[in-house]
GROMACS .gro file of C-alpha atoms in nm:
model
  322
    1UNK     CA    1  10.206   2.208  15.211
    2UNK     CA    2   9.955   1.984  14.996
    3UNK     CA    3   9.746   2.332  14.882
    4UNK     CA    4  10.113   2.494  14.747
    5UNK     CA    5  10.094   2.230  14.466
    6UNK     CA    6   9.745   2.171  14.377
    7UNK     CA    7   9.673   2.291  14.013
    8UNK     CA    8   9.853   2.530  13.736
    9UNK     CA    9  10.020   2.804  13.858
   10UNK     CA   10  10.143   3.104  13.692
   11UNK     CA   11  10.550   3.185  13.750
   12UNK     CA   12  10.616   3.584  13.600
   13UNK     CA   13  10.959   3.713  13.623
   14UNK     CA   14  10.924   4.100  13.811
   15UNK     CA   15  11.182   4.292  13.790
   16UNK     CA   16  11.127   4.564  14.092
   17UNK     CA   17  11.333   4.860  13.953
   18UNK     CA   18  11.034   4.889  13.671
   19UNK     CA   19  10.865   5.069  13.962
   20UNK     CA   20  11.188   5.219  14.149
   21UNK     CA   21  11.090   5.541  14.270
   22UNK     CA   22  10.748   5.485  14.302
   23UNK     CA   23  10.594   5.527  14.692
   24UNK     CA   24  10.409   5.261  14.854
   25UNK     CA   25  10.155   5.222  15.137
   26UNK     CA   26  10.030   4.843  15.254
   27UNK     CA   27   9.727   4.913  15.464
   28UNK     CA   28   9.727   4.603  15.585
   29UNK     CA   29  10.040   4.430  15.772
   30UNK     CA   30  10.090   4.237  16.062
   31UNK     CA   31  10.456   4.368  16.140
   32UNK     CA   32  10.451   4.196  16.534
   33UNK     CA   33  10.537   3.878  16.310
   34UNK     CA   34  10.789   4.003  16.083
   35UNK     CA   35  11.165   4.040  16.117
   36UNK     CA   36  11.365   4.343  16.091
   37UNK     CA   37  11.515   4.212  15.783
   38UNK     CA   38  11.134   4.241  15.621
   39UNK     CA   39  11.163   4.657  15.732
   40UNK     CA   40  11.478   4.657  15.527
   41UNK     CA   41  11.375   4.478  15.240
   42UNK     CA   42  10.983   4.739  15.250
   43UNK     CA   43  11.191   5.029  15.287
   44UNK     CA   44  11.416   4.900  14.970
   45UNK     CA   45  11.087   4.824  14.772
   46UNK     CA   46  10.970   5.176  14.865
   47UNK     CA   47  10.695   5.149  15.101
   48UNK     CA   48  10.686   5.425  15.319
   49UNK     CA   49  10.426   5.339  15.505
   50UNK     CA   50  10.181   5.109  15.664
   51UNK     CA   51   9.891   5.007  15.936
   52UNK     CA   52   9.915   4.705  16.142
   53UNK     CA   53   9.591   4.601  16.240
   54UNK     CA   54   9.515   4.415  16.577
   55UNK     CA   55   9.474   4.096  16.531
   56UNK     CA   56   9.484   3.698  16.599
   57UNK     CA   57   9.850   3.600  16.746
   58UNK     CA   58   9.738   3.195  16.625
   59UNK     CA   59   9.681   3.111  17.001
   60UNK     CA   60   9.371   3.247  17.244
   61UNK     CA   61   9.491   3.522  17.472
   62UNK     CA   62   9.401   3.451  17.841
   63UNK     CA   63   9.394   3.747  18.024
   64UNK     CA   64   9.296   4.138  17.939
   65UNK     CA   65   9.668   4.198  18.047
   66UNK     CA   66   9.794   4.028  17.713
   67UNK     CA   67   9.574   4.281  17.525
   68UNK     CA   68   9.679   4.543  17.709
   69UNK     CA   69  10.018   4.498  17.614
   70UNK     CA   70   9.973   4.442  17.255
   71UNK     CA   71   9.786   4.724  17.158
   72UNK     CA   72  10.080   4.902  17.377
   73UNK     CA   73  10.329   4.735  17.176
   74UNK     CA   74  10.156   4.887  16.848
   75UNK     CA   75  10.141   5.220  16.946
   76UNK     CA   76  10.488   5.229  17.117
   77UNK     CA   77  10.809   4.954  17.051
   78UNK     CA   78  10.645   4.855  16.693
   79UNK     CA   79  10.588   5.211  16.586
   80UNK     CA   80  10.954   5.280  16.696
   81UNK     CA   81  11.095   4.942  16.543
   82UNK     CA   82  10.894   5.072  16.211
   83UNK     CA   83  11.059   5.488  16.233
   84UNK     CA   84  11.426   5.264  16.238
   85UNK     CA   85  11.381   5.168  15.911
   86UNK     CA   86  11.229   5.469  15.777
   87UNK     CA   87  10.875   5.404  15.725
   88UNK     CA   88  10.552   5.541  15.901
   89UNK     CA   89  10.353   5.298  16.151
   90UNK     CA   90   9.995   5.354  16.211
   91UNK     CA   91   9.777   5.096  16.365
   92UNK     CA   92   9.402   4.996  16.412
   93UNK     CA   93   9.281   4.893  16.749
   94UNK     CA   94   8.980   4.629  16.800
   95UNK     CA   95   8.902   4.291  16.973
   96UNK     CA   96   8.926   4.023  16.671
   97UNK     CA   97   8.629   3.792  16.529
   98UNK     CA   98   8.811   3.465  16.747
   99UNK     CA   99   8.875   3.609  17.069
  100UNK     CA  100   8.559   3.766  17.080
  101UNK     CA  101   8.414   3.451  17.088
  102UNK     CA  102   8.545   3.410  17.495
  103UNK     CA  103   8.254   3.631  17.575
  104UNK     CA  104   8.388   3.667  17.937
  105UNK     CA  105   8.753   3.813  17.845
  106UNK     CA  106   8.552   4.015  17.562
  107UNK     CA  107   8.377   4.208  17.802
  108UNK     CA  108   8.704   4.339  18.000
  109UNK     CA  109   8.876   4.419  17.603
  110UNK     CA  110   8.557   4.618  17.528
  111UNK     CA  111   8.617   4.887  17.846
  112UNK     CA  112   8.977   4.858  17.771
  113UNK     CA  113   8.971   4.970  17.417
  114UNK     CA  114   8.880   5.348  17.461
  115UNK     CA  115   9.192   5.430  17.654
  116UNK     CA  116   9.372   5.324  17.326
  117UNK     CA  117   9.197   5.420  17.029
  118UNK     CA  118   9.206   5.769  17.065
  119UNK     CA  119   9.595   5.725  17.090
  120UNK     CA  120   9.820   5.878  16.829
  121UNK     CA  121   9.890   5.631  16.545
  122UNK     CA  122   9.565   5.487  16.565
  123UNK     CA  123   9.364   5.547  16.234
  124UNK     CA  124   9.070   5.275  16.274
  125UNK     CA  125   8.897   5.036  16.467
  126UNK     CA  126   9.013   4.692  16.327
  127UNK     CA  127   9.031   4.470  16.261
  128UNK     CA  128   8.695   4.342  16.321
  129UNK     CA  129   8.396   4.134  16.182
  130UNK     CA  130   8.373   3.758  16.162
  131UNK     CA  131   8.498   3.425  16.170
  132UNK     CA  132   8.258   3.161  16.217
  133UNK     CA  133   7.993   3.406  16.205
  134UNK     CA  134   7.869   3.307  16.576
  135UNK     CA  135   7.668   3.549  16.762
  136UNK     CA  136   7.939   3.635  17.014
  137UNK     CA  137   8.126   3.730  16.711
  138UNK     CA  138   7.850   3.983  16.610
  139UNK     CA  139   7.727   4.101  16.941
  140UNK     CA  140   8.102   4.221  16.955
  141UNK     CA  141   8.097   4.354  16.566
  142UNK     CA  142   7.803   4.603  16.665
  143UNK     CA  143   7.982   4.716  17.006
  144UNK     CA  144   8.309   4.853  16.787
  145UNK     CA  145   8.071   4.946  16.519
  146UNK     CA  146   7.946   5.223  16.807
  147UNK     CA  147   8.299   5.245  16.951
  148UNK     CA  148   8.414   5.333  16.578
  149UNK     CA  149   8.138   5.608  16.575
  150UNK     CA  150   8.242   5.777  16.896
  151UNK     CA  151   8.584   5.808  16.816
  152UNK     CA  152   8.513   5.919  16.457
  153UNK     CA  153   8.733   5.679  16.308
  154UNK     CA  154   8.717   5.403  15.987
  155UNK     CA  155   8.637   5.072  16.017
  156UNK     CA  156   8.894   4.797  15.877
  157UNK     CA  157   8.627   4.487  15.899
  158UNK     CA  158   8.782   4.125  15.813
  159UNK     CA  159   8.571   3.884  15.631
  160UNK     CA  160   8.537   3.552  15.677
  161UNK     CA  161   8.741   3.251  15.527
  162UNK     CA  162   8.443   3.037  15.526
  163UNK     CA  163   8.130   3.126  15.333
  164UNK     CA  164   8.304   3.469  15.289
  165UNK     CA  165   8.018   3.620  15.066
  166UNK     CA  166   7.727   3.562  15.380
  167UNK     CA  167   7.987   3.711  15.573
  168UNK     CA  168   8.061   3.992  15.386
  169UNK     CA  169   7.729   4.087  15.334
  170UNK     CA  170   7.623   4.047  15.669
  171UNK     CA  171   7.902   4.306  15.758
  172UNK     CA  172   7.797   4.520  15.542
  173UNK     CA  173   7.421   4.510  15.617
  174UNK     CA  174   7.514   4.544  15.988
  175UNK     CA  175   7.722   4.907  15.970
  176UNK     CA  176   7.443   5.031  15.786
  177UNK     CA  177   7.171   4.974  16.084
  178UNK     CA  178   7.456   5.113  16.263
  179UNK     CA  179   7.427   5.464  16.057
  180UNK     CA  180   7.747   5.418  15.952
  181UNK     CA  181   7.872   5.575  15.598
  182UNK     CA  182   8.025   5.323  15.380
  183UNK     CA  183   8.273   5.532  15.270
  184UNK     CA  184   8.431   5.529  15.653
  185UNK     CA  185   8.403   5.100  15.631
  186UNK     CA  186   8.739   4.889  15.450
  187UNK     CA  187   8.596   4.544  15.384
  188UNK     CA  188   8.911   4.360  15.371
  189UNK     CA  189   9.035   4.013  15.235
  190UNK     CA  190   8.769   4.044  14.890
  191UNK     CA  191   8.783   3.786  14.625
  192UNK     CA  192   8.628   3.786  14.248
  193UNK     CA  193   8.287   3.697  14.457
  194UNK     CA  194   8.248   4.013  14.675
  195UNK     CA  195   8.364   4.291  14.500
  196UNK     CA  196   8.079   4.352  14.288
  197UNK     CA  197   7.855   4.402  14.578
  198UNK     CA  198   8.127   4.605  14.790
  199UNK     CA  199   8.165   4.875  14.518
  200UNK     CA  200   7.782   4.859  14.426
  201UNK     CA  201   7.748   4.944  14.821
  202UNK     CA  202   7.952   5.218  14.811
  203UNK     CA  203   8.208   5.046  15.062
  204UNK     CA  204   8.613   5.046  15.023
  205UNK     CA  205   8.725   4.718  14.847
  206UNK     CA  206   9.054   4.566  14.995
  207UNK     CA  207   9.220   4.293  14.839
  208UNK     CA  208   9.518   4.057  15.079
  209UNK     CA  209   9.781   3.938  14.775
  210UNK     CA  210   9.864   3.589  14.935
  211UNK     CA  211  10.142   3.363  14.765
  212UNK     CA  212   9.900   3.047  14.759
  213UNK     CA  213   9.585   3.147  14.890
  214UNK     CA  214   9.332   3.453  14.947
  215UNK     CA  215   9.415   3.691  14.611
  216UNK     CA  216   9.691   3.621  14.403
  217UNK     CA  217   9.838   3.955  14.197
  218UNK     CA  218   9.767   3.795  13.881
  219UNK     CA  219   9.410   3.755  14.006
  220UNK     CA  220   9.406   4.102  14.141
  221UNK     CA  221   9.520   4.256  13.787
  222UNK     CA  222   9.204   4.091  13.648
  223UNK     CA  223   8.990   4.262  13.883
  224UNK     CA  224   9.140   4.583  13.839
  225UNK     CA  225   9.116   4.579  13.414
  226UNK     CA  226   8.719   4.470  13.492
  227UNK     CA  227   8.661   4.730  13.788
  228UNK     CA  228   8.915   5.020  13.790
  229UNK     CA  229   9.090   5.161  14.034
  230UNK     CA  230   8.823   5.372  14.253
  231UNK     CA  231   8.789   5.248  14.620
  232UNK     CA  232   9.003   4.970  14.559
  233UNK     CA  233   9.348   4.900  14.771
  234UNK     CA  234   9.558   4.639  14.804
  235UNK     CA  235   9.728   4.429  15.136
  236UNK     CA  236   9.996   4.200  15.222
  237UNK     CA  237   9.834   4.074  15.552
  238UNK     CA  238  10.203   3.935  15.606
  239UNK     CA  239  10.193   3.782  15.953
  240UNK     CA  240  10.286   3.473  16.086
  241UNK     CA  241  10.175   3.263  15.802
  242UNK     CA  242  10.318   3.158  15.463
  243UNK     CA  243  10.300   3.521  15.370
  244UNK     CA  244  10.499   3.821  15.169
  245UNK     CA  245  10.528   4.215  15.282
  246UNK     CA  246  10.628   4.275  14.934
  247UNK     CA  247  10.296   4.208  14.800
  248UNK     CA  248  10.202   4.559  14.735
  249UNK     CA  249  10.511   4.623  14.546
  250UNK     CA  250  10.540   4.322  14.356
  251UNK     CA  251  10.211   4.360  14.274
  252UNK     CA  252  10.249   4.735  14.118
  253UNK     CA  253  10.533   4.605  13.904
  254UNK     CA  254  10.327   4.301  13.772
  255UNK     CA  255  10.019   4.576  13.702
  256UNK     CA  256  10.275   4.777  13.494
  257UNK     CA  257  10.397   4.484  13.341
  258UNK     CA  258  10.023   4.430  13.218
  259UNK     CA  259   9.934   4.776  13.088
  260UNK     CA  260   9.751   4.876  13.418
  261UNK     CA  261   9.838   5.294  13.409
  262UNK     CA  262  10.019   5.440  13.688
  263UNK     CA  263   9.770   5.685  13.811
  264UNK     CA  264   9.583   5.328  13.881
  265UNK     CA  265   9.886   5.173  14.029
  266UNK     CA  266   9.943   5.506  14.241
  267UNK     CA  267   9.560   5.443  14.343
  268UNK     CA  268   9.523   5.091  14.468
  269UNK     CA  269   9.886   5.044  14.607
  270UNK     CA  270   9.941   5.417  14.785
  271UNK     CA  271   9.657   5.708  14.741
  272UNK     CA  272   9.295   5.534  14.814
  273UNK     CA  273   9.474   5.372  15.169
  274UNK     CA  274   9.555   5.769  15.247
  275UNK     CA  275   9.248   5.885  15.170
  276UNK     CA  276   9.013   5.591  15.340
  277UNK     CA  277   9.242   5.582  15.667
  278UNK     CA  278   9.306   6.009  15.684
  279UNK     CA  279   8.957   6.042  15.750
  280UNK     CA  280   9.080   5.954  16.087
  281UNK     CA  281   9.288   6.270  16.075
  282UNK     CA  282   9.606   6.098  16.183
  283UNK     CA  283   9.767   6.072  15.836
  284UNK     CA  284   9.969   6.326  15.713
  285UNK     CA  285  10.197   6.268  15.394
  286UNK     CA  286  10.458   6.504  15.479
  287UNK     CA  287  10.514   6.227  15.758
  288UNK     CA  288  10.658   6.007  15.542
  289UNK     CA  289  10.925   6.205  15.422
  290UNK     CA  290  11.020   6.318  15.816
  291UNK     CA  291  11.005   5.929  15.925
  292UNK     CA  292  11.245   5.880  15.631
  293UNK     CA  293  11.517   6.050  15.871
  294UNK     CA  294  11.625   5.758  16.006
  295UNK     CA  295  11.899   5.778  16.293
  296UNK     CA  296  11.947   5.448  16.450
  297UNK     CA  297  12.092   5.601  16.757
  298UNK     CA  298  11.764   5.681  16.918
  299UNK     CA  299  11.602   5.405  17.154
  300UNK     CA  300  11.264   5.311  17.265
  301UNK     CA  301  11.232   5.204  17.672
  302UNK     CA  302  11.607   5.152  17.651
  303UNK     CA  303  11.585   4.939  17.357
  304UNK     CA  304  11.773   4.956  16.997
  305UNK     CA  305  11.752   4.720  16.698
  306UNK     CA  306  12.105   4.709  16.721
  307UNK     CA  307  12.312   4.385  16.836
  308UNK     CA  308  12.652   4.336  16.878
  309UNK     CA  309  12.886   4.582  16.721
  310UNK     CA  310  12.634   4.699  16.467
  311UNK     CA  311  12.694   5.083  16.453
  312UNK     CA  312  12.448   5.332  16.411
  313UNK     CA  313  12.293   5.454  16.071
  314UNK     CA  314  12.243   5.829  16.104
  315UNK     CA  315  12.166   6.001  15.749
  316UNK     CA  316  11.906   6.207  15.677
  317UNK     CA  317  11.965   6.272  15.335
  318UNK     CA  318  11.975   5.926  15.174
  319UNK     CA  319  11.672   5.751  15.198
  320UNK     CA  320  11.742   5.410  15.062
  321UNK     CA  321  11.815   5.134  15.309
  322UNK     CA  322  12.157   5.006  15.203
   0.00000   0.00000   0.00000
């Protein structure tokens, strides 16, 4: 709680409906940790769609069938959970920087993951890269690096929290011995220290808008006025942490707010996420509008999101989450 009031921070009204209308994508979203309420309120904002990495659940896993069961969860009740609200799921599949650090379990996740990456949904391998930067962590890095080149799929790689520029260019240095393009690797979580280098490199740029920590939006405006728009995206990472799924959207209304043009908005909040993730071949736009469908009656494995006496939404013309 201490590091939510250290220094000056910067409180700017946003008013949402300055970007009603607009369409959303946040690349980037850990949805296994968010509430159906936070669907609701994305829909609302007008995000229509989203990937959900794999990733750390705060505690080790401590047995392959835990993975297992994830990734099936992301391909199958959270992709349904997702369609209730009316917005697209994808996902990226990959053993994270932590756990691959239990070398033994690591080895039974690496011959699991080909049964699911070639699943539908699944636009990348991710998200992967490094933590402490141990070599478990990169022996692992270089094994998804190959898995990402059978498959023919992007790369969603997570940089470090500590000495995040040696990580990041590590990454980077390592999928090129790997042969692969930079334009098929999304170096995630950048600050004001590795973008230069990213975009020099020829690598996507993605930037996680945090409340208190990571990127702020007022930060992330900077950036944008001092490096454009082109391979550039923004992320709300929401997950289990002090964390906000609106970040994309709040974000485009604070970039209007400071003279940042739409085509730019439309860019780093919606178009450059399309275009870096549909190389996998999975993302289609006219998705988004068919997902928007919603009918509440339908259930997954005999499931709904229904309690009680809720009834049923069923309208396929309006598209707004009331």
């Amino acid at each position: 709680m201490n590091e939510r009031h250290q220094g000056t921070r910067t409180h700017t009204q946003l008013d949402l409906t300055d970007i009603s209308g607009m369409r959303f994508f946040d690349p980037h979203v850990h949805m296994t940790s968010r509430t159906t309420d936070d669907y609701q309120a994305m829909a609302d904002a007008g995000i229509v769609a989203l990937i959900e990495p794999a990733f750390w659940l705060g505690q080790p896993r401590t047995g392959l069938d835990s993975f297992r069961d994830y990734y099936s969860s992301l391909i199958g009740w959270e992709r349904f959970r997702s369609s209730q609200f009316g917005i697209k799921h994808y996902c990226t599949i990959g053993l994270n920087s932590r756990e691959a650090n239990n070398e033994a379990l690591a080895e039974q996740v690496m011959e699991l993951l080909p049964s699911f990456v070639y699943k539908e949904g699944v636009v990348g391998i991710g998200e992967i890269g490094f933590d402490d930067q141990t070599a478990a962590e990169e022996k692992y890095y270089r094994l998804q690096l190959e898995l990402a080149k059978e498959a023919g799929l992007p790369v969603q790689v997570h940089t470090p929290h500590r000495d995040k520029k040696k990580g990041t260019s590590r990454s980077m240095d390592i999928a090129m011995e790997h042969g692969l393009s930079p334009a098929s690797i999304i170096i995630d979580h950048n600050n004001e220290e590795t973008v230069k280098e990213v975009l020099d490199r020829g690598f996507w740029a993605a930037f996680t808008i945090y409340p208190f920590t990571k990127m702020g939006n007022e930060r992330m405006v900077e950036i944008l006025k001092q490096y454009g728009s082109e391979r550039i995206m923004i992320n709300s990472a929401a997950d289990w942490g002090i964390s906000d799924p609106l970040a994309v959207p709040k974000s485009a209304a604070l970039m209007k707010q400071r003279g940042i043009s739409l085509r730019d908005i439309e860019l780093v909040t919606y178009r450059n996420a399309i275009t870096a993730f549909g190389q996998s071949g999975q993302i289609n736009e006219k998705d988004f509008d068919q997902v928007r469908e919603v009918d509440q009656a339908q259930k997954f494995e005999s499931n709904s999101i229904l309690r009680g006496g809720q009834q049923p939404r069923i309208d396929k013309n309006n598209i707004i989450i009331a």
